[in-house]
mmCIF file of N, CA and C in Angstrom:
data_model
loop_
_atom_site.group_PDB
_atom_site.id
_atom_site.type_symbol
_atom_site.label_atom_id
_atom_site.label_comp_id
_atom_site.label_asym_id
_atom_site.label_seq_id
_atom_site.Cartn_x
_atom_site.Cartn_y
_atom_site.Cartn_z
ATOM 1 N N UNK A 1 -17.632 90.692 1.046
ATOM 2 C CA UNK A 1 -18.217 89.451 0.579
ATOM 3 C C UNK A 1 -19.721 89.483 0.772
ATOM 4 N N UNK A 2 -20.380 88.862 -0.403
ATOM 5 C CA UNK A 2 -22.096 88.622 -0.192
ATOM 6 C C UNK A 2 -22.018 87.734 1.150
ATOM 7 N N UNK A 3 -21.979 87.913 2.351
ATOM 8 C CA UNK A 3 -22.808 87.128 3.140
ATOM 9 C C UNK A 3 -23.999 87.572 3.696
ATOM 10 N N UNK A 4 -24.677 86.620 4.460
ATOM 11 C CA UNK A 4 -25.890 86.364 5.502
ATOM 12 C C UNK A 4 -25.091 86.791 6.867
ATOM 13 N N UNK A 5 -25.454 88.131 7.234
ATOM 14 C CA UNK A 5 -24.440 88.213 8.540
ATOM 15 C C UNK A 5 -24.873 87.045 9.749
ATOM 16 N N UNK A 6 -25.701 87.195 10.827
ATOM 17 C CA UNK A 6 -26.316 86.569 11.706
ATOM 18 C C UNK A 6 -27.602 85.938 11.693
ATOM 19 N N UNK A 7 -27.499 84.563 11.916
ATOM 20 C CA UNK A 7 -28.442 83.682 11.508
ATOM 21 C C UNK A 7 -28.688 83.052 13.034
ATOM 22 N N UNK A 8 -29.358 82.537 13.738
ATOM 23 C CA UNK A 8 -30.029 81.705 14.766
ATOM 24 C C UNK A 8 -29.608 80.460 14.714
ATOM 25 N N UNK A 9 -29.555 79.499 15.501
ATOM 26 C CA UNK A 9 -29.883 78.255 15.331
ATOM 27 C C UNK A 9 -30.971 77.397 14.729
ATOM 28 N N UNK A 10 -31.710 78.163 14.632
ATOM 29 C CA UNK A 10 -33.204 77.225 14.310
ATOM 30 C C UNK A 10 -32.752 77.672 12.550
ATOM 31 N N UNK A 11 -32.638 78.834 12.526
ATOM 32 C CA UNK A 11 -32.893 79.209 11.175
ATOM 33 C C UNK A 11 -31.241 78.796 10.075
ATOM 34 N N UNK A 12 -30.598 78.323 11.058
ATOM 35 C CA UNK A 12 -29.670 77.409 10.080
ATOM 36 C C UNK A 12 -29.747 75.937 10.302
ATOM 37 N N UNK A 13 -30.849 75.291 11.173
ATOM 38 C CA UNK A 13 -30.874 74.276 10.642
ATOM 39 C C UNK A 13 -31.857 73.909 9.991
ATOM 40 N N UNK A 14 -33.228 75.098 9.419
ATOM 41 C CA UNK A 14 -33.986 75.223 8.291
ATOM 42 C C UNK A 14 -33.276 75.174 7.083
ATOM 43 N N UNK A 15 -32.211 76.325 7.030
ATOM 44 C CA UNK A 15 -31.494 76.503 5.665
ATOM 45 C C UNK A 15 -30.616 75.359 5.426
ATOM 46 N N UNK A 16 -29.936 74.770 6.282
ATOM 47 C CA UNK A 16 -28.676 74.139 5.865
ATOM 48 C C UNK A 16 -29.082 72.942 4.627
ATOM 49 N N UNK A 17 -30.610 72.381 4.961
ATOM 50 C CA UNK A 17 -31.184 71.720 3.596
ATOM 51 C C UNK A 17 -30.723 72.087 2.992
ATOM 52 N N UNK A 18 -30.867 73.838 2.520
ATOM 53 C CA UNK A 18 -30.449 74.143 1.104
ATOM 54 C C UNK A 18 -29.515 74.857 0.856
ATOM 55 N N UNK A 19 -29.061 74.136 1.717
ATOM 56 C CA UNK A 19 -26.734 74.888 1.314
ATOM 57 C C UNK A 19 -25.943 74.067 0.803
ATOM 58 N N UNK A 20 -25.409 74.413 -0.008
ATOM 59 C CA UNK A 20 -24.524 73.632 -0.891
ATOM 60 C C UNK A 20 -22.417 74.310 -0.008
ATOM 61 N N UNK A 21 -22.443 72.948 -0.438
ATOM 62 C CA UNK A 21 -20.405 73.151 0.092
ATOM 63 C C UNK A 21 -20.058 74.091 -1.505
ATOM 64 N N UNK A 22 -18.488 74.930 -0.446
ATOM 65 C CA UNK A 22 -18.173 75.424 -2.368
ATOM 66 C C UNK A 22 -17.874 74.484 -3.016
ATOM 67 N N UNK A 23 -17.538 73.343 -2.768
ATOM 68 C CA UNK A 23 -17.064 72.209 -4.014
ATOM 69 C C UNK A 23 -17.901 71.895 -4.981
ATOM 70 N N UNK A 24 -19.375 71.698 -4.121
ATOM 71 C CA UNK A 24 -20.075 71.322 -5.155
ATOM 72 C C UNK A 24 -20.638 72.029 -5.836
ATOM 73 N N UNK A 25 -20.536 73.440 -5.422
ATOM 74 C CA UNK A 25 -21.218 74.791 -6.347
ATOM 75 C C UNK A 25 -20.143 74.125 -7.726
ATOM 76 N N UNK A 26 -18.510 73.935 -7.369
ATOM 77 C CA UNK A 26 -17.661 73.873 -8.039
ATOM 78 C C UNK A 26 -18.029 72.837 -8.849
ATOM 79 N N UNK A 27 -18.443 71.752 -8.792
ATOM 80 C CA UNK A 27 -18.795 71.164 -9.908
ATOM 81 C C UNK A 27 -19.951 70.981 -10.787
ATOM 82 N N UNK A 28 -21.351 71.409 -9.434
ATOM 83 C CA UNK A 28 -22.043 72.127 -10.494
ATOM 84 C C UNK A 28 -21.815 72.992 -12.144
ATOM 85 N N UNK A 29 -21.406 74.010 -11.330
ATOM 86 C CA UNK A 29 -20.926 74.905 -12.326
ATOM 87 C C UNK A 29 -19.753 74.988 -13.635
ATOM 88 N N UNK A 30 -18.763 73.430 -12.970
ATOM 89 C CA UNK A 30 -18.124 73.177 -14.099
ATOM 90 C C UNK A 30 -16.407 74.554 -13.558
ATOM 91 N N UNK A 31 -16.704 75.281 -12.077
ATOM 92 C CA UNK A 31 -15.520 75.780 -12.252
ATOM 93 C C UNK A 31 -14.481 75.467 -11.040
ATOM 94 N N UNK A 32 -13.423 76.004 -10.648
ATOM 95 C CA UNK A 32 -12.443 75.894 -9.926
ATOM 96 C C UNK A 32 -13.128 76.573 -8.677
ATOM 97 N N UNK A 33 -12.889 75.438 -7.684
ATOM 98 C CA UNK A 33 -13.203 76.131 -5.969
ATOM 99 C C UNK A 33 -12.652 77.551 -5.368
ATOM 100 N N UNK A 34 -11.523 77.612 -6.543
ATOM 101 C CA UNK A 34 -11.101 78.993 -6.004
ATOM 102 C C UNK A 34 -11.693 80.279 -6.757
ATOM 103 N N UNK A 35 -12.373 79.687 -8.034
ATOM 104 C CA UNK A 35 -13.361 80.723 -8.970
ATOM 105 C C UNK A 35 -14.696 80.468 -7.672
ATOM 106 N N UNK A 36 -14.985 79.964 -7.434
ATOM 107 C CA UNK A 36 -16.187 80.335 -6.552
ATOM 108 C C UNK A 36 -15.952 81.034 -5.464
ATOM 109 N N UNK A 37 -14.944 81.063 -4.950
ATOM 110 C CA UNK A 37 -14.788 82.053 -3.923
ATOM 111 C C UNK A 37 -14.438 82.905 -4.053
ATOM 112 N N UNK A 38 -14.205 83.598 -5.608
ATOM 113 C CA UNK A 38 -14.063 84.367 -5.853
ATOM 114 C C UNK A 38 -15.308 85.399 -6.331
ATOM 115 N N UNK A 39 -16.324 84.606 -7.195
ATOM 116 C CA UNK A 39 -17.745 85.248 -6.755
ATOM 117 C C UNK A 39 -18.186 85.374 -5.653
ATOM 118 N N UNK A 40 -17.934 84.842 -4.598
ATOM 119 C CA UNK A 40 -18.259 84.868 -3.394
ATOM 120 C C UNK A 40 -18.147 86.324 -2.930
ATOM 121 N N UNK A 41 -16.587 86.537 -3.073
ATOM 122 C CA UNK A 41 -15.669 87.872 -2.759
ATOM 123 C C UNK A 41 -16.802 89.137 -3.526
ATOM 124 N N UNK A 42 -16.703 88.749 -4.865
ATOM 125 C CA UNK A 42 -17.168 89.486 -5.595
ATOM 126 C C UNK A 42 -19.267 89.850 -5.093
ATOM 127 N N UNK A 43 -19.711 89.104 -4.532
ATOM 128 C CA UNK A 43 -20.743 89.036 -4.421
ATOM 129 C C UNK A 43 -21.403 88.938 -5.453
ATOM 130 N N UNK A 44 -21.150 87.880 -6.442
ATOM 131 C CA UNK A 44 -22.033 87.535 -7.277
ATOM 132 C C UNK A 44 -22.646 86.329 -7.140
ATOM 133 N N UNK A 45 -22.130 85.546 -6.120
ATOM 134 C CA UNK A 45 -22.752 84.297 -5.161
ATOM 135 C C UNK A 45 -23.158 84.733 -4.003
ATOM 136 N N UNK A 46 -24.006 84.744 -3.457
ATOM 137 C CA UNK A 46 -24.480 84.745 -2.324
ATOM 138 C C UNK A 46 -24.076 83.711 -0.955
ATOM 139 N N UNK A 47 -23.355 83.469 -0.006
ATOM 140 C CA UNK A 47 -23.055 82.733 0.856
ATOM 141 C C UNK A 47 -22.955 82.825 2.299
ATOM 142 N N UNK A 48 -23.190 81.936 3.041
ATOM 143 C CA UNK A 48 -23.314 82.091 4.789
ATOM 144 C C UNK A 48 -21.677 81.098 4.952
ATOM 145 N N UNK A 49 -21.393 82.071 5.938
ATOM 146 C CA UNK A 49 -19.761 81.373 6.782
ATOM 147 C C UNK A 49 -20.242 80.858 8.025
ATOM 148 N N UNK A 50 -20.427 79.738 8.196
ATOM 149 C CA UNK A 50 -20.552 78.902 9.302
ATOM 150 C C UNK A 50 -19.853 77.988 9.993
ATOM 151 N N UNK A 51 -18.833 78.143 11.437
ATOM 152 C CA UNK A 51 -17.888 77.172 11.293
ATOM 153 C C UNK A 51 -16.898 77.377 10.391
ATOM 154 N N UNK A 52 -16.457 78.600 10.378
ATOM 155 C CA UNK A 52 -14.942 78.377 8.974
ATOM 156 C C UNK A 52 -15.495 78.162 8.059
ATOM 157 N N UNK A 53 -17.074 77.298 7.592
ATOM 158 C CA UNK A 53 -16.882 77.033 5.998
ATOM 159 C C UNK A 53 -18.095 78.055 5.517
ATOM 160 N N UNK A 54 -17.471 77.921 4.109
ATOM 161 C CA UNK A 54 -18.767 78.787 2.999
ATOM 162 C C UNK A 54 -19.389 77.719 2.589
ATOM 163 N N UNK A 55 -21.204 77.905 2.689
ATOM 164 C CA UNK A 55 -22.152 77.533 2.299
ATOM 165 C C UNK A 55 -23.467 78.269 1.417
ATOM 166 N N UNK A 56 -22.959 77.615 0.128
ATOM 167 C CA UNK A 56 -24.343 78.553 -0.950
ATOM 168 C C UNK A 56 -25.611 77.730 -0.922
ATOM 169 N N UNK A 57 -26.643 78.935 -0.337
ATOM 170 C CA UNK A 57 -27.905 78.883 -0.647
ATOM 171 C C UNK A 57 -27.858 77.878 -2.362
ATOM 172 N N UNK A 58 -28.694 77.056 -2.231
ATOM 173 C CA UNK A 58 -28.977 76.446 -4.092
ATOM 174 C C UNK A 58 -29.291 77.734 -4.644
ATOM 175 N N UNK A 59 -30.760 78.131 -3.814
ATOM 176 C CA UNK A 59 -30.945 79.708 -4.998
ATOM 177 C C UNK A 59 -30.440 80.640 -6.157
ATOM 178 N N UNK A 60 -29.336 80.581 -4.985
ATOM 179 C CA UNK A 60 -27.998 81.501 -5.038
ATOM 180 C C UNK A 60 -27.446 81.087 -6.473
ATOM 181 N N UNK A 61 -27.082 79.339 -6.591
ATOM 182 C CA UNK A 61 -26.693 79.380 -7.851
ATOM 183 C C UNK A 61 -28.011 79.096 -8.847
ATOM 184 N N UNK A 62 -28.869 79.030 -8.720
ATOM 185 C CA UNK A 62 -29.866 78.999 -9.253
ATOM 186 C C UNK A 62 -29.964 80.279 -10.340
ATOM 187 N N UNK A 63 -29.531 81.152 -8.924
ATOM 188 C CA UNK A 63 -29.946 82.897 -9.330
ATOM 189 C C UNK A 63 -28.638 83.120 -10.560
ATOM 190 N N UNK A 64 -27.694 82.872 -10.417
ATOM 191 C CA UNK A 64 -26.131 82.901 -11.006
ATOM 192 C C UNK A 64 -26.540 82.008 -12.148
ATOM 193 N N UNK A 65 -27.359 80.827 -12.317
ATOM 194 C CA UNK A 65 -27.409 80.578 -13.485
ATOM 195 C C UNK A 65 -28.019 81.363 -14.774
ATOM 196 N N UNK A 66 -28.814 81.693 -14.490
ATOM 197 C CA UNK A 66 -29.925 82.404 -14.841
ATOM 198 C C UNK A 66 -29.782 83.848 -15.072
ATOM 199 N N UNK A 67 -29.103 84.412 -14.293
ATOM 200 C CA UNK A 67 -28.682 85.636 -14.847
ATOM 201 C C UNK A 67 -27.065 85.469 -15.958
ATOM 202 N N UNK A 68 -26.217 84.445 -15.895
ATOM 203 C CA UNK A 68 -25.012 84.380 -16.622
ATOM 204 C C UNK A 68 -25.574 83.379 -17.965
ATOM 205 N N UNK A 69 -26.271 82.706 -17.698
ATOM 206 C CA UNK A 69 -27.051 82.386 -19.245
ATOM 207 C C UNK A 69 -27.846 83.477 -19.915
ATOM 208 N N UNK A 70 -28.518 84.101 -19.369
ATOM 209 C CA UNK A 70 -29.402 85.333 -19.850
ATOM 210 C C UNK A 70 -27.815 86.447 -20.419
ATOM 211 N N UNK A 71 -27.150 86.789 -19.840
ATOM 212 C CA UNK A 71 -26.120 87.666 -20.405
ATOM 213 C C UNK A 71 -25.416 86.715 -21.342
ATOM 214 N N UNK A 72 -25.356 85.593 -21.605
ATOM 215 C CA UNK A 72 -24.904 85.450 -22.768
ATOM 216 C C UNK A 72 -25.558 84.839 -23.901
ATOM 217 N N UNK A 73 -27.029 85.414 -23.691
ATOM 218 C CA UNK A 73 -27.722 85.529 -25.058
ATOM 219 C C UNK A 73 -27.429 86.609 -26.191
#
């Protein structure tokens, strides 16, 4: 899986601003929570496991937009 292996305290409560839950990647994106964890798997999302849960960087789908609109030009 794309993760962020070891992160600090300080430096996840910088990032956590900009972490998104998978749900809402999931509705961002318009797909199924279990399709996102499946890019996840795949490392085509980028994500930190904190506490049991997955959290995407915005970037991350930022980056995923932008490259999956660009491939389907």
């Amino acid at each position: 899986m794309a993760e962020i292996e070891e992160i600090t305290l300080e430096e996840w409560e910088r990032l956590r601003k900009e972490l998104l839950e998978v749900r809402q990647v999931a509705q961002i994106l318009n797909y199924s929570v279990s399709h996102i964890y499946r890019l996840i798997d795949e490392g085509r999302i980028l994500a930190v496991r904190r506490g049991g849960r997955w959290f995407i960087p915005r970037q991350s789908v930022e980056d995923y937009l932008r490259d999956h609109t660009e491939a389907s030009m």
